[in-house]
Amino acid sequence: MPFTDQTSPNAPIREKMEALIRQKQQEITKGLEALEPTARFFADSWSRGESAGGGTSCVIQDGEVFEKGGVNISVVYGSLPPKAVERMRADHKNLKFPKEGNIPFYACGLSMVIHPKNPHAPTTHLNYRYFETWNEDGTPQTWWFGGGADLTPSYLYEEDAKLFHQKHKDALDKHDTSLYPKYKKWCDEYFLIKHRQETRGIGGIFFDDFDDRKPEEILSIVSDCFDAFLPSYVPTIEKRKDQPFTEEERNWQQLRRGRYVEFNLVLDRGTQFGLQTPGSRVESILMSLPATASWAYNHQPEEGSREAELIQVLKNPREWV
Amino acid sequence: MPFTDQTSPNAPIREKMEALIRQKQQEITKGLEALEPTARFFADSWSRGESAGGGTSCVIQDGEVFEKGGVNISVVYGSLPPKAVERMRADHKNLKFPKEGNIPFYACGLSMVIHPKNPHAPTTHLNYRYFETWNEDGTPQTWWFGGGADLTPSYLYEEDAKLFHQKHKDALDKHDTSLYPKYKKWCDEYFLIKHRQETRGIGGIFFDDFDDRKPEEILSIVSDCFDAFLPSYVPTIEKRKDQPFTEEERNWQQLRRGRYVEFNLVLDRGTQFGLQTPGSRVESILMSLPATASWAYNHQPEEGSREAELIQVLKNPREWV
């Protein structure tokens, strides 16, 4: 799977990022499996047909704690077709792309979504990626890092939201205290379900087009963000995984998962970009979808209920730390 | 709800189409209720805030036969914002739109999706609409009809597919025998889930930008297509609604519904256009989604199974009549 073209001046960064995502896939799957009595992650490796690259999806299904989840790593490279270039240009206004023609690119990253079974245990998503494009003559053109991590509870527990944000804030503060406020806000903005005017979850951090520091420095920030994940999430799952729940609470979780599906399929740039890019692996992209979800016509939670409390915070993102 | 501006030369057609959709909403909901022992359609009327217009959603939920369904009519008019205009221009390449500025528009239509509970009873979708735009000075610019009806089974019953296609073919053949072959093919092409390379269901008819006959003539074709629906679907539901089914069959239906959600949220032009147009009623648009759906990583039906038989026909659309 490692990318073998060593001609780019960015080759050392690619290599380090690839090593990082492989290591973190191991650590994260191990860390989550420690919470799960029955199911185990299984690894499914794939390679791209039309273009070049491949990846490994680690998938867990039908667990007692984790109903469905996946931790994917992938390294892909090749030539972006005009439609993907157009989309990419619109999505990355700050980056310089050539005016015409296909774009040779390289991308690697880890992408994870975990849907626990218990409606009191929050869903989480994490993704860190490195992207590079170069000119037709092989000279480097642009590179950037992107990613983040966020939490999507069906029921609000302030302590869970605070822990998640605090751990990610600590990781960023080590490098620069201006990062967390910026990335926290970016996360709330990115994960807005526009047609509902509510966010997907209670946020976290999100950044993109990160290229204004030395790549080694950004890699070190990304590495610390990776390390923040398990301590920000595992204690919450330990606390919630065996919490009793009612059928109504399970139904509410299903409706919230429906909103998760809406965001991912209608609005998520990564999903849309992936589904439109030839040679993408659909199963790895749509692994983010929950095992089950539901929709009801015009469902409105009762005023003053715990369900209404969640909607309130999704409509008015809060500062958690 | 009727549109009161009578200055357009197309005002009589609008009036007739509005009357038609009101009448068909009544007939279709009555016709479906006759199959359902417990649940009833309830009517929910709404009006647009920012712009003008409104509609009535007739919704059925948690029935013994129909798990979720809706028959909506709407009449909306106002000014399309630039982003919607851009999308509309891309979607209707054959129609003439002005180069710049907002577009004053009028649209009315009936839109229906029915998800039965029994995995042997097929989901169906129907939509017929009339659209009109005019210039800033109030002179008419362009008008067209669009719509169709299609069937989405979880298990293939050839007789059900044949009945559905035959009734719609008969309706079109009355006017012009060249229409059915064209609209049948269009339907297979439109409802292709591109990232899966399989169609959403076993097709039906689909047309758009229909403006090359007198509007009265097209209205009469649309009216006959409407009338084809109940006879094309009711006998199938009568046959399937009480058919015994296993838990595995129910699970397969849930996975198929997941694909239905994928098509509607990722690819359906009407859904995307609606969700992006300010003042749209989200609940009426997303009424098309099933009560429940599911996703499993890399699910592959067993070779030679009834599930594989369905996939086979979705990957290779067949001629049914």
mmCIF file with all atom_site columns, C-alpha atoms in Angstrom, chain B residues 8 17 25 40 49 101 124 141 151 153-154 165 183 199 208 222 253 263 268 287 295 301 312 321:
data_model
loop_
_atom_site.group_PDB
_atom_site.id
_atom_site.type_symbol
_atom_site.label_atom_id
_atom_site.label_alt_id
_atom_site.label_comp_id
_atom_site.label_asym_id
_atom_site.label_entity_id
_atom_site.label_seq_id
_atom_site.pdbx_PDB_ins_code
_atom_site.Cartn_x
_atom_site.Cartn_y
_atom_site.Cartn_z
_atom_site.occupancy
_atom_site.B_iso_or_equiv
_atom_site.pdbx_formal_charge
_atom_site.auth_seq_id
_atom_site.auth_comp_id
_atom_site.auth_asym_id
_atom_site.auth_atom_id
_atom_site.pdbx_PDB_model_num
ATOM 1  C CA . SER B 1 8   ? -50.485 34.686  -17.921 1.00 0.00 ? 8   SER B CA 1
ATOM 2  C CA . MET B 1 17  ? -53.552 21.100  -13.456 1.00 0.00 ? 17  MET B CA 1
ATOM 3  C CA . GLN B 1 25  ? -54.915 13.261  -4.265  1.00 0.00 ? 25  GLN B CA 1
ATOM 4  C CA . ARG B 1 40  ? -55.828 6.491   7.801   1.00 0.00 ? 40  ARG B CA 1
ATOM 5  C CA . GLY B 1 49  ? -43.285 31.697  4.607   1.00 0.00 ? 49  GLY B CA 1
ATOM 6  C CA . GLY B 1 101 ? -30.817 37.291  -12.772 1.00 0.00 ? 101 GLY B CA 1
ATOM 7  C CA . THR B 1 124 ? -43.943 2.914   -5.257  1.00 0.00 ? 124 THR B CA 1
ATOM 8  C CA . GLN B 1 141 ? -40.817 32.447  -21.040 1.00 0.00 ? 141 GLN B CA 1
ATOM 9  C CA . LEU B 1 151 ? -41.999 0.496   -8.669  1.00 0.00 ? 151 LEU B CA 1
ATOM 10 C CA . PRO B 1 153 ? -39.749 -4.202  -4.959  1.00 0.00 ? 153 PRO B CA 1
ATOM 11 C CA . SER B 1 154 ? -37.423 -5.905  -2.467  1.00 0.00 ? 154 SER B CA 1
ATOM 12 C CA . HIS B 1 165 ? -45.606 -1.383  -16.811 1.00 0.00 ? 165 HIS B CA 1
ATOM 13 C CA . TYR B 1 183 ? -40.263 7.037   -21.002 1.00 0.00 ? 183 TYR B CA 1
ATOM 14 C CA . THR B 1 199 ? -31.332 0.972   -10.535 1.00 0.00 ? 199 THR B CA 1
ATOM 15 C CA . ASP B 1 208 ? -39.272 15.790  -18.158 1.00 0.00 ? 208 ASP B CA 1
ATOM 16 C CA . VAL B 1 222 ? -50.772 13.277  -17.539 1.00 0.00 ? 222 VAL B CA 1
ATOM 17 C CA . GLN B 1 253 ? -36.189 -5.055  2.748   1.00 0.00 ? 253 GLN B CA 1
ATOM 18 C CA . PHE B 1 263 ? -30.827 7.466   -4.284  1.00 0.00 ? 263 PHE B CA 1
ATOM 19 C CA . ASP B 1 268 ? -32.712 12.749  -6.856  1.00 0.00 ? 268 ASP B CA 1
ATOM 20 C CA . MET B 1 287 ? -41.654 12.384  3.364   1.00 0.00 ? 287 MET B CA 1
ATOM 21 C CA . TRP B 1 295 ? -26.966 -0.454  6.074   1.00 0.00 ? 295 TRP B CA 1
ATOM 22 C CA . PRO B 1 301 ? -26.606 -11.717 -1.390  1.00 0.00 ? 301 PRO B CA 1
ATOM 23 C CA . GLN B 1 312 ? -29.486 -9.071  -11.244 1.00 0.00 ? 312 GLN B CA 1
ATOM 24 C CA . VAL B 1 321 ? -44.166 -5.712  -21.743 1.00 0.00 ? 321 VAL B CA 1
#
